[in-house]
Coordinates of C-alpha atoms and ligand atoms in Angstrom, one line a residue:
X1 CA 0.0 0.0 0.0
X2 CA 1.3 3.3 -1.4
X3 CA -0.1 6.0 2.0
X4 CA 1.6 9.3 0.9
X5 CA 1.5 11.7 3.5
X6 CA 1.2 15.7 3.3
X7 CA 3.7 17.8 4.3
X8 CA 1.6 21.3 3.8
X9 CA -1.1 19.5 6.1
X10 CA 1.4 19.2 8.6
X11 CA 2.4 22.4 8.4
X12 CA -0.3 24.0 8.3
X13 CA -1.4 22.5 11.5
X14 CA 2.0 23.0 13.2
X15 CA 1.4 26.6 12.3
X16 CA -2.3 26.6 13.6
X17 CA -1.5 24.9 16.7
X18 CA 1.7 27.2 17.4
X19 CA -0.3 30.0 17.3
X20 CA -2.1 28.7 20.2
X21 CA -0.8 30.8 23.4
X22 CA 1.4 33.2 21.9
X23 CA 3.1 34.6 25.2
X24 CA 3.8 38.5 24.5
X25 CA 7.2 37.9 26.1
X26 CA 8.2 35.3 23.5
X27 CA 6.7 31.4 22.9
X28 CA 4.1 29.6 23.6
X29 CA 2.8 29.3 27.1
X30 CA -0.1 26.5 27.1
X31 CA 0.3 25.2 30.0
X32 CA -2.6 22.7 31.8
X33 CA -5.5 24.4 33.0
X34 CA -4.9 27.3 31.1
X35 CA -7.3 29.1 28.4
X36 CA -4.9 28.7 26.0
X37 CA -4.5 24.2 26.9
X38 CA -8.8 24.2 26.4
X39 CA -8.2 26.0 23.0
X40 CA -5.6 23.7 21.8
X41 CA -7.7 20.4 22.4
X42 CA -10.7 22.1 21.1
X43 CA -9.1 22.5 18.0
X44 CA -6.9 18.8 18.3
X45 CA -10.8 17.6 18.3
X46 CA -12.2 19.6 15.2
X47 CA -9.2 18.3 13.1
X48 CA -9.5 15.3 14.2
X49 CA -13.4 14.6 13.7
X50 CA -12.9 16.1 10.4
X51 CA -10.7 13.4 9.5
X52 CA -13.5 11.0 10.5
X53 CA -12.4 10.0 13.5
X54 CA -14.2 9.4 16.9
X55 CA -13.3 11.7 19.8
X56 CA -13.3 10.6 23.3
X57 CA -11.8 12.1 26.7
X58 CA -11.0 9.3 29.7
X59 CA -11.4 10.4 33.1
X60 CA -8.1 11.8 33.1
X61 CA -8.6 14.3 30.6
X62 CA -6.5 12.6 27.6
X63 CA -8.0 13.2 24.7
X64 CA -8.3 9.6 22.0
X65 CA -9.8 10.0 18.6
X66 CA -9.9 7.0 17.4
X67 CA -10.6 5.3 13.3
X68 CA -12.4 1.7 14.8
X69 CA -11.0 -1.5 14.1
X70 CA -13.1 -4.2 11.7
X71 CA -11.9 -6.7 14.6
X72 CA -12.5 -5.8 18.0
X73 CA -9.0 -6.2 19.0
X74 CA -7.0 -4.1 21.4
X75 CA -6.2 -0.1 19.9
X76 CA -2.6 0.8 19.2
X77 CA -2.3 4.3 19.7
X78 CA 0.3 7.0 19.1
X79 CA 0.8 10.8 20.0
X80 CA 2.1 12.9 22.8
X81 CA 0.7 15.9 24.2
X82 CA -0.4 19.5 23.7
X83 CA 0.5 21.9 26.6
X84 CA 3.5 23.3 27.0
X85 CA 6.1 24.8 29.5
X86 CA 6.1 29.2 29.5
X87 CA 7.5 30.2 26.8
X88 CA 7.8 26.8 24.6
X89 CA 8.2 26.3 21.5
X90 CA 5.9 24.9 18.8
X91 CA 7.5 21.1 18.3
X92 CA 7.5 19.8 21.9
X93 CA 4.6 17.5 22.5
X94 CA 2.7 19.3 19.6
X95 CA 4.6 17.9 16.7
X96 CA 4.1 14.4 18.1
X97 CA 0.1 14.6 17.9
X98 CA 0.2 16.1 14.7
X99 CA 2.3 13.1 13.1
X100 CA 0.0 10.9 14.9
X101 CA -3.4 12.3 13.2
X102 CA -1.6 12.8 9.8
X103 CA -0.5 8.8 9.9
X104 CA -3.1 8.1 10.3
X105 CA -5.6 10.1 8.3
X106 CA -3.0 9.1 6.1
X107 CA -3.8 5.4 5.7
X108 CA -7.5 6.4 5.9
X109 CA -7.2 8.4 2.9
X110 CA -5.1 5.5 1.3
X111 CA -8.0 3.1 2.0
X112 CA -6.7 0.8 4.6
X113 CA -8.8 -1.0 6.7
X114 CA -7.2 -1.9 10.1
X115 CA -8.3 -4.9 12.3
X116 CA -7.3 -3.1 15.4
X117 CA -8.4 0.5 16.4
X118 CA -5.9 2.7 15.6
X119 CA -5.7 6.3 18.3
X120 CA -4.2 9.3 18.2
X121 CA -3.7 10.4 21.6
X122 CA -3.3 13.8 23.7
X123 CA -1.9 13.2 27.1
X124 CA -3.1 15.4 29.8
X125 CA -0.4 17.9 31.6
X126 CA 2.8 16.5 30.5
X127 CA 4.7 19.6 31.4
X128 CA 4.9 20.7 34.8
X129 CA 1.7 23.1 35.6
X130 CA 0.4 25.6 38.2
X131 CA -0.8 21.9 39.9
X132 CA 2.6 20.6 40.2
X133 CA 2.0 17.7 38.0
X134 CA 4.0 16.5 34.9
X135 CA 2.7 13.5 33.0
X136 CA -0.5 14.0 34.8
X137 CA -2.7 11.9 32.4
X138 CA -0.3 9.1 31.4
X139 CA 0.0 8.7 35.3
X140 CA -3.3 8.7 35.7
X141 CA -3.9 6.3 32.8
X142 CA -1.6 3.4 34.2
X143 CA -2.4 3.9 38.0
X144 CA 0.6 5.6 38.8
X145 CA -1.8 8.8 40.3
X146 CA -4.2 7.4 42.1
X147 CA -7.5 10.3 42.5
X148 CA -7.4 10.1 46.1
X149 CA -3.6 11.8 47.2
X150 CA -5.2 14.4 44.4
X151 CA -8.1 15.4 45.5
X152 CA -6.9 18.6 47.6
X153 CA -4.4 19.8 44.6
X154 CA -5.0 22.9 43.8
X155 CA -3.3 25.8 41.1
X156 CA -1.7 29.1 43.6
X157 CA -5.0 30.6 42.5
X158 CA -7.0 28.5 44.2
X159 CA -8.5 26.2 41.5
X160 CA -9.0 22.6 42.6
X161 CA -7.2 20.1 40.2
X162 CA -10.8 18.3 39.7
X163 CA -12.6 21.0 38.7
X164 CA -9.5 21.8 35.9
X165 CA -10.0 18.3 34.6
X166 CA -14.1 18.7 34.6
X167 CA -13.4 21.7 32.6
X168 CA -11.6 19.2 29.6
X169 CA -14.4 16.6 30.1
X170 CA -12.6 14.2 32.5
X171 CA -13.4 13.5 36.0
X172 CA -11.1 13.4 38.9
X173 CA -13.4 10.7 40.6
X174 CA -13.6 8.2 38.6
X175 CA -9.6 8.2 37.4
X176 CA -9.1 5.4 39.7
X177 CA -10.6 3.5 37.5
X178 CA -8.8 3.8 34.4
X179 CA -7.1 0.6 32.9
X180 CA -4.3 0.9 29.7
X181 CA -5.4 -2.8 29.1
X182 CA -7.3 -1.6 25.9
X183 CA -3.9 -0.7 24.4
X184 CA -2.0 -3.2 22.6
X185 CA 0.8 -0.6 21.7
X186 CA 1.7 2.6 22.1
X187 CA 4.7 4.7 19.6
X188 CA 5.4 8.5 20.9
X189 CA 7.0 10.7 18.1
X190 CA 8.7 13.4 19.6
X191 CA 11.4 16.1 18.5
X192 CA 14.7 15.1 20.1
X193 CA 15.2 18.1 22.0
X194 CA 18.9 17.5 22.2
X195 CA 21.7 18.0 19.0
X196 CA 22.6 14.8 18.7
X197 CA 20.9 14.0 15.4
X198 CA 21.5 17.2 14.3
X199 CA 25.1 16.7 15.0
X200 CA 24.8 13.6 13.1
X201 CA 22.8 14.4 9.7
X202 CA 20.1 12.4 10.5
X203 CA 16.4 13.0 10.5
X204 CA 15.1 10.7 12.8
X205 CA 16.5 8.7 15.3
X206 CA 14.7 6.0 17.8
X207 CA 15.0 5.5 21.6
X208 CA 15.6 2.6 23.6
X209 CA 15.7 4.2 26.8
X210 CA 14.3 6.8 28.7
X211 CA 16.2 8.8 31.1
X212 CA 15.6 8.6 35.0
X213 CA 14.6 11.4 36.7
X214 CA 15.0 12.2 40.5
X215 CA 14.6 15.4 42.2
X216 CA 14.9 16.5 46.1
X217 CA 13.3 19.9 47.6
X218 CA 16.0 21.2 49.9
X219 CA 15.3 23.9 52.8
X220 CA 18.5 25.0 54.7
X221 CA 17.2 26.8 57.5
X222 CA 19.4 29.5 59.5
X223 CA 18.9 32.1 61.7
X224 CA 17.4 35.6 60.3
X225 CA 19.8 38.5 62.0
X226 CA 21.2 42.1 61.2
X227 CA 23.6 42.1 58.1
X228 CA 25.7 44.9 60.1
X229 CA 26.2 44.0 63.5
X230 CA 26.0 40.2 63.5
X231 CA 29.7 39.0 64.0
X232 CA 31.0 35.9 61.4
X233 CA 31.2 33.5 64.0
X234 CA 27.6 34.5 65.4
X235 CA 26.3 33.5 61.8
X236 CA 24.2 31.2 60.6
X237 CA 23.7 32.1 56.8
X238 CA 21.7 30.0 55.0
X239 CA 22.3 31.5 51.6
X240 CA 26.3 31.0 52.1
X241 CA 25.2 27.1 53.2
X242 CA 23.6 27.1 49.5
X243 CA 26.2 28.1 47.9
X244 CA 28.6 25.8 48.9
X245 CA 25.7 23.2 48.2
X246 CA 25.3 23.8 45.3
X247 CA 29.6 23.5 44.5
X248 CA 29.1 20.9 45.9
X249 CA 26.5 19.2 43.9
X250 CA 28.0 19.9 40.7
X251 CA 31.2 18.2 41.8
X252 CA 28.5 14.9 41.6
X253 CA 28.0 15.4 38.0
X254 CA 29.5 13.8 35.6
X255 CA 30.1 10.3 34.1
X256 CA 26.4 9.6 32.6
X257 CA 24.9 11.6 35.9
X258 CA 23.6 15.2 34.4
X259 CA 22.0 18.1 37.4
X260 CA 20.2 20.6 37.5
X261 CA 19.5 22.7 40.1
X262 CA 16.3 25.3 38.4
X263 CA 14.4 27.0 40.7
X264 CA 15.7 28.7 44.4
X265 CA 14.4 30.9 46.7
X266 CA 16.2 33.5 49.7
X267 CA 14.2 34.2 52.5
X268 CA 13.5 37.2 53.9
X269 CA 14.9 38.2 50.7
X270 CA 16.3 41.9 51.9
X271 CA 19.5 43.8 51.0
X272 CA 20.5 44.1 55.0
X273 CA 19.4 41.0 56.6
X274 CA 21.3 37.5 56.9
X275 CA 19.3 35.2 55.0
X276 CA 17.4 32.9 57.3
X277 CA 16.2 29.8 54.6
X278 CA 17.1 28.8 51.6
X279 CA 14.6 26.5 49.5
X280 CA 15.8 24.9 46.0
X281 CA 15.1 21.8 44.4
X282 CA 18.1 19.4 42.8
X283 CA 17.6 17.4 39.9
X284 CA 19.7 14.3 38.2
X285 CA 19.1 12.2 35.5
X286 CA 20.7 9.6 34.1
X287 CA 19.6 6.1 32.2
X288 CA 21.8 4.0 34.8
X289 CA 19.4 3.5 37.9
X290 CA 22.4 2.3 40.4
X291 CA 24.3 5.2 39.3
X292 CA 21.7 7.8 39.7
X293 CA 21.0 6.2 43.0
X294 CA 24.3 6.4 44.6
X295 CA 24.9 9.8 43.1
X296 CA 21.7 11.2 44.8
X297 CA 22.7 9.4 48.1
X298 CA 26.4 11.0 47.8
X299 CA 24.5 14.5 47.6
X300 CA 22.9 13.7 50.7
X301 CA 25.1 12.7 53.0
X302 CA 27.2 15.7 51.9
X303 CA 24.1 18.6 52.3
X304 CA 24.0 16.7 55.9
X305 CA 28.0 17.1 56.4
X306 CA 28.2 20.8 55.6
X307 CA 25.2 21.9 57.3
X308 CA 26.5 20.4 60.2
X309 CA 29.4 22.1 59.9
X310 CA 27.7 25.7 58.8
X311 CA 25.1 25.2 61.9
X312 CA 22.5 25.4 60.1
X313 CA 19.5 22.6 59.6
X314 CA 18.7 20.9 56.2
X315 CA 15.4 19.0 55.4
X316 CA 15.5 17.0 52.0
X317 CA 12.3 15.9 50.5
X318 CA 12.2 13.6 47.6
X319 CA 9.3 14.6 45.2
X320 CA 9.8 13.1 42.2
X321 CA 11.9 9.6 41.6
X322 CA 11.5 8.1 38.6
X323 CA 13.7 5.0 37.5
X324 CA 15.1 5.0 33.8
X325 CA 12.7 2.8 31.4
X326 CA 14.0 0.8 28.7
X327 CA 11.6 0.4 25.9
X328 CA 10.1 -2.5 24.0
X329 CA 12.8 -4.1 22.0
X330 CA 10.0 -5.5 19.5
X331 CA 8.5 -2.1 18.7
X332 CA 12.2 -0.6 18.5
X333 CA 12.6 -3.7 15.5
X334 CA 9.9 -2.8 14.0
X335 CA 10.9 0.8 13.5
X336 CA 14.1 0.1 12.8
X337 CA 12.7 -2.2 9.7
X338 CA 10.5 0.9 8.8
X339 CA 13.5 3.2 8.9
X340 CA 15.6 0.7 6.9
X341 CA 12.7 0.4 4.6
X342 CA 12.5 4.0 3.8
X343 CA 16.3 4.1 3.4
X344 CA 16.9 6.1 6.5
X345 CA 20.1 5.2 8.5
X346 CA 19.0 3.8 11.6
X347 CA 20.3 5.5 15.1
X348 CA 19.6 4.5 18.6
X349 CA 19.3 7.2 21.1
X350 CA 18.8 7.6 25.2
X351 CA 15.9 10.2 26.3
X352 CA 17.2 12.4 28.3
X353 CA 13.8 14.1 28.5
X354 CA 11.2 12.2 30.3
X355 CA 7.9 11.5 28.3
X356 CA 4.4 10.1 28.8
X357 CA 6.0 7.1 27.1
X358 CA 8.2 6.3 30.3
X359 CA 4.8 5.4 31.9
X360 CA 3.3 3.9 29.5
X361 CA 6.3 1.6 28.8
X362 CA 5.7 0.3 32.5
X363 CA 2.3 -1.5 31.0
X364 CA 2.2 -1.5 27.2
X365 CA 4.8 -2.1 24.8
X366 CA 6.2 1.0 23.9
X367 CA 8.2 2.7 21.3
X368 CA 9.7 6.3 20.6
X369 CA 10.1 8.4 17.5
X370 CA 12.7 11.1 17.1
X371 CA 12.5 14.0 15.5
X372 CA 15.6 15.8 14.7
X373 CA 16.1 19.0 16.9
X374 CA 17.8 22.0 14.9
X375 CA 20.3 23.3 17.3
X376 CA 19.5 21.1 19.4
X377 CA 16.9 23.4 21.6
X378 CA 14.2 23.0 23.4
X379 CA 11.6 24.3 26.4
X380 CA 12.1 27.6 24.4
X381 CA 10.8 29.8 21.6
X382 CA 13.6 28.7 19.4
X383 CA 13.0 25.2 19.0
X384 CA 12.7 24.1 15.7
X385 CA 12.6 21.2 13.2
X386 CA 12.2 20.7 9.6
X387 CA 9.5 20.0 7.9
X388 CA 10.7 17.2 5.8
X389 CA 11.9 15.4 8.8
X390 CA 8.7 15.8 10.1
X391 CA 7.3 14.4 7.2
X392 CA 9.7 11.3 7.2
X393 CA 8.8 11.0 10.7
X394 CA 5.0 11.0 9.4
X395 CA 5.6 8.3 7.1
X396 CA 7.7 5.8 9.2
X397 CA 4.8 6.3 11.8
X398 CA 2.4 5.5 9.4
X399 CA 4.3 2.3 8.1
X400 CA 4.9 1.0 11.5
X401 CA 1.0 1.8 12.7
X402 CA 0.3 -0.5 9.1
X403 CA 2.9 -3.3 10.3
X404 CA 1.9 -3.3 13.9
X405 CA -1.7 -3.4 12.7
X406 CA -1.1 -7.0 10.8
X407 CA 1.9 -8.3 12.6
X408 CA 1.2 -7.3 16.7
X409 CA -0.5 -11.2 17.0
X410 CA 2.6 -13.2 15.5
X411 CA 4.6 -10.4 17.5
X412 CA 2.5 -11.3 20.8
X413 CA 3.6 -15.5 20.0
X414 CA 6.9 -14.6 19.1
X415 CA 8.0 -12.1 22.1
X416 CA 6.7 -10.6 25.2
X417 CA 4.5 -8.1 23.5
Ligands
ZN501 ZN1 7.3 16.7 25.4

């Protein structure tokens, strides 16, 4: 079957879709919850039905539109999401729904029947949001989240996280009862976000796995006194405790371990006063669980040490620890057939951004699509890719939807999957 996809679809809905939030200070800011998030799957839905396919939201707010299956089987779905961080760009999470629709309006137009359904999918709150919640509706999806621990969540303003997800059509409630066991697959096309493939030539590239993520809130409390008259042995800065911290956590990095430390806060936060606390949170990642693990123990046991020695308190809180996840090594073949097919050379690559694929890798097999990058940037207005590697990217999704969509039994017999 000759399915011939169309680039000036693509970009003509890239271009819609981008002009969805437009911050005045620069980018896209669509984040979940906001005006601009509602907008966006509004208009995910009216291309979608348009296409002929049916429209649904689960309880968590992801959005399916789905082209039914002459079978009954199980639905093998692709996509990604649709918000974005403040002041995005127009690729992350965006790009990966649109190659999803146009693969498979694509075969639709081409007059394929499939046997299973075949979904496009818009996770829920991937990015982190005013609720504090990344990869809110994959979590949700494959019990991750459970409603309960959620139900007092609310944005700074006030807005309760259930009444957010009423206003998209799902229902805090009844999450809990959310099963992934209707999917037989799942394939996430997503722009690299890192220069790797542009480094290398190459349009697209595949994933086999995805990065761990942990991340610690730290609070180094001191003692608030005058920045005049307090004596150097009488003090107990916080501030200066941070900065040592943070020497010292970059002294951890290194050898497959990346760090980040993004976000801070002084207290009181005045020119002539000795800082009293100090609240930041620490990040690492790496795809080597034992590594990240002893790194993140290492940074510790050393925030203890100097605090000690500084007289001032520390309090670390873990609040995010996510393990690296390898993904399905029959859905990787398969893509790397399709790439080999199309005459692409075939690269493996590690995410070192998490995705809602990390989640649902835990329960379905899982693949990942990359997009080349330009530059290599991301989580800003800059980012950018090409439209013709977003076309290839269109068309190896489509082949591999078409493959999966005969082969996924013999697959099931064959492997794991
Ligand atoms: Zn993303």
């Amino acid at each position: 079957m000759t399915a011939q996809i169309h680039p000036e679809r693509l970009r003509r809905r890239l271009k819609t879709l981008g002009a969805i939030g437009r911050d005045p200070s620069g980018g896209i800011t669509r984040p979940f919850g906001s005006a601009a998030d509602g907008e966006a799957r509004r208009w995910f839905f009216a291309e979608a039905a348009d296409a002929g396919l049916t429209v649904t939201v689960d309880a968590a707010g992801n959005q399916w539109a789905v082209w039914p299956g002459t079978a009954g089987e199980k639905t093998i779905a692709a996509g990604s999401h649709l918000d974005t961080v403040p002041q995005g760009g127009m690729y992350d999470g965006a790009a990966g729904v649109i190659l999803a629709l146009e693969a498979i309006e694509t075969l639709k137009e081409a007059g394929y029947r499939p046997h299973h359904p075949l979904a496009v999918v818009a996770f829920t709150g991937e990015e982190p949001n005013p609720f504090g919640l990344s990869t809110l509706g994959s979590r949700l999806l494959t019990g991750k989240l459970k409603a309960a621990a959620l139900k007092n969540v609310t944005d700074p303003a006030g807005r309760t996280l259930a009444e957010a997800l009423r206003e998209v059509g799902g229902d805090l409630d009844s999450a809990d009862h959310l099963t992934p066991d209707f999917l037989a697959a799942f394939i996430e096309p997503h722009v690299e976000q890192s220069g790797r493939l542009d480094q290398a030539g190459l349009p697209l590239g595949l994933v086999d796995v995805i990065t761990g993520i942990h991340r610690d809130r730290i609070v180094f409390q001191g003692e608030q006194n005058h920045a005049g008259t307090t004596r150097p042995e009488d003090r107990r800065d916080a501030l200066m405790a941070f900065g040592e911290a943070v020497t010292a956590f970059e002294a951890l990095l290194g050898d497959g371990v990346i760090g980040t430390i993004g976000q801070a806060a002084i207290f009181p936060n005045a020119i002539n006063i000795v800082p009293s606390r100090v609240e930041y949170v620490a990040e690492m990642r790496s795809v080597d669980e034992n590594r990240l693990a002893e790194r993140v123990q290492e940074h510790r046991e050393r925030l203890t040490r100097l605090a000690l020695r500084r007289g001032v308190t520390v309090h670390v809180t873990n609040v995010l620890n996510q393990a690296p996840r390898a993904l399905h090594p029959d859905i990787h073949r398969l893509l790397v057939d399709r790439l080999v097919y199309r005459q692409i050379p075939v690269t493996t690559l590690s995410s070192l951004a998490g995705h809602d694929a990390t989640h649902l890798a835990d329960v379905v097999p899982t693949g990942m699509l990359f997009i080349r990058s330009l530059g290599g940037k991301s989580h800003c207005p800059e980012e950018s890719s090409r439209l013709e590697d977003l076309a290839l990217g269109a068309q190896v999704l489509a082949d591999a939807l078409l493959v999966l969509d005969r082969e996924i039994r013999r697959l099931s017999h064959a492997q794991t999957l």
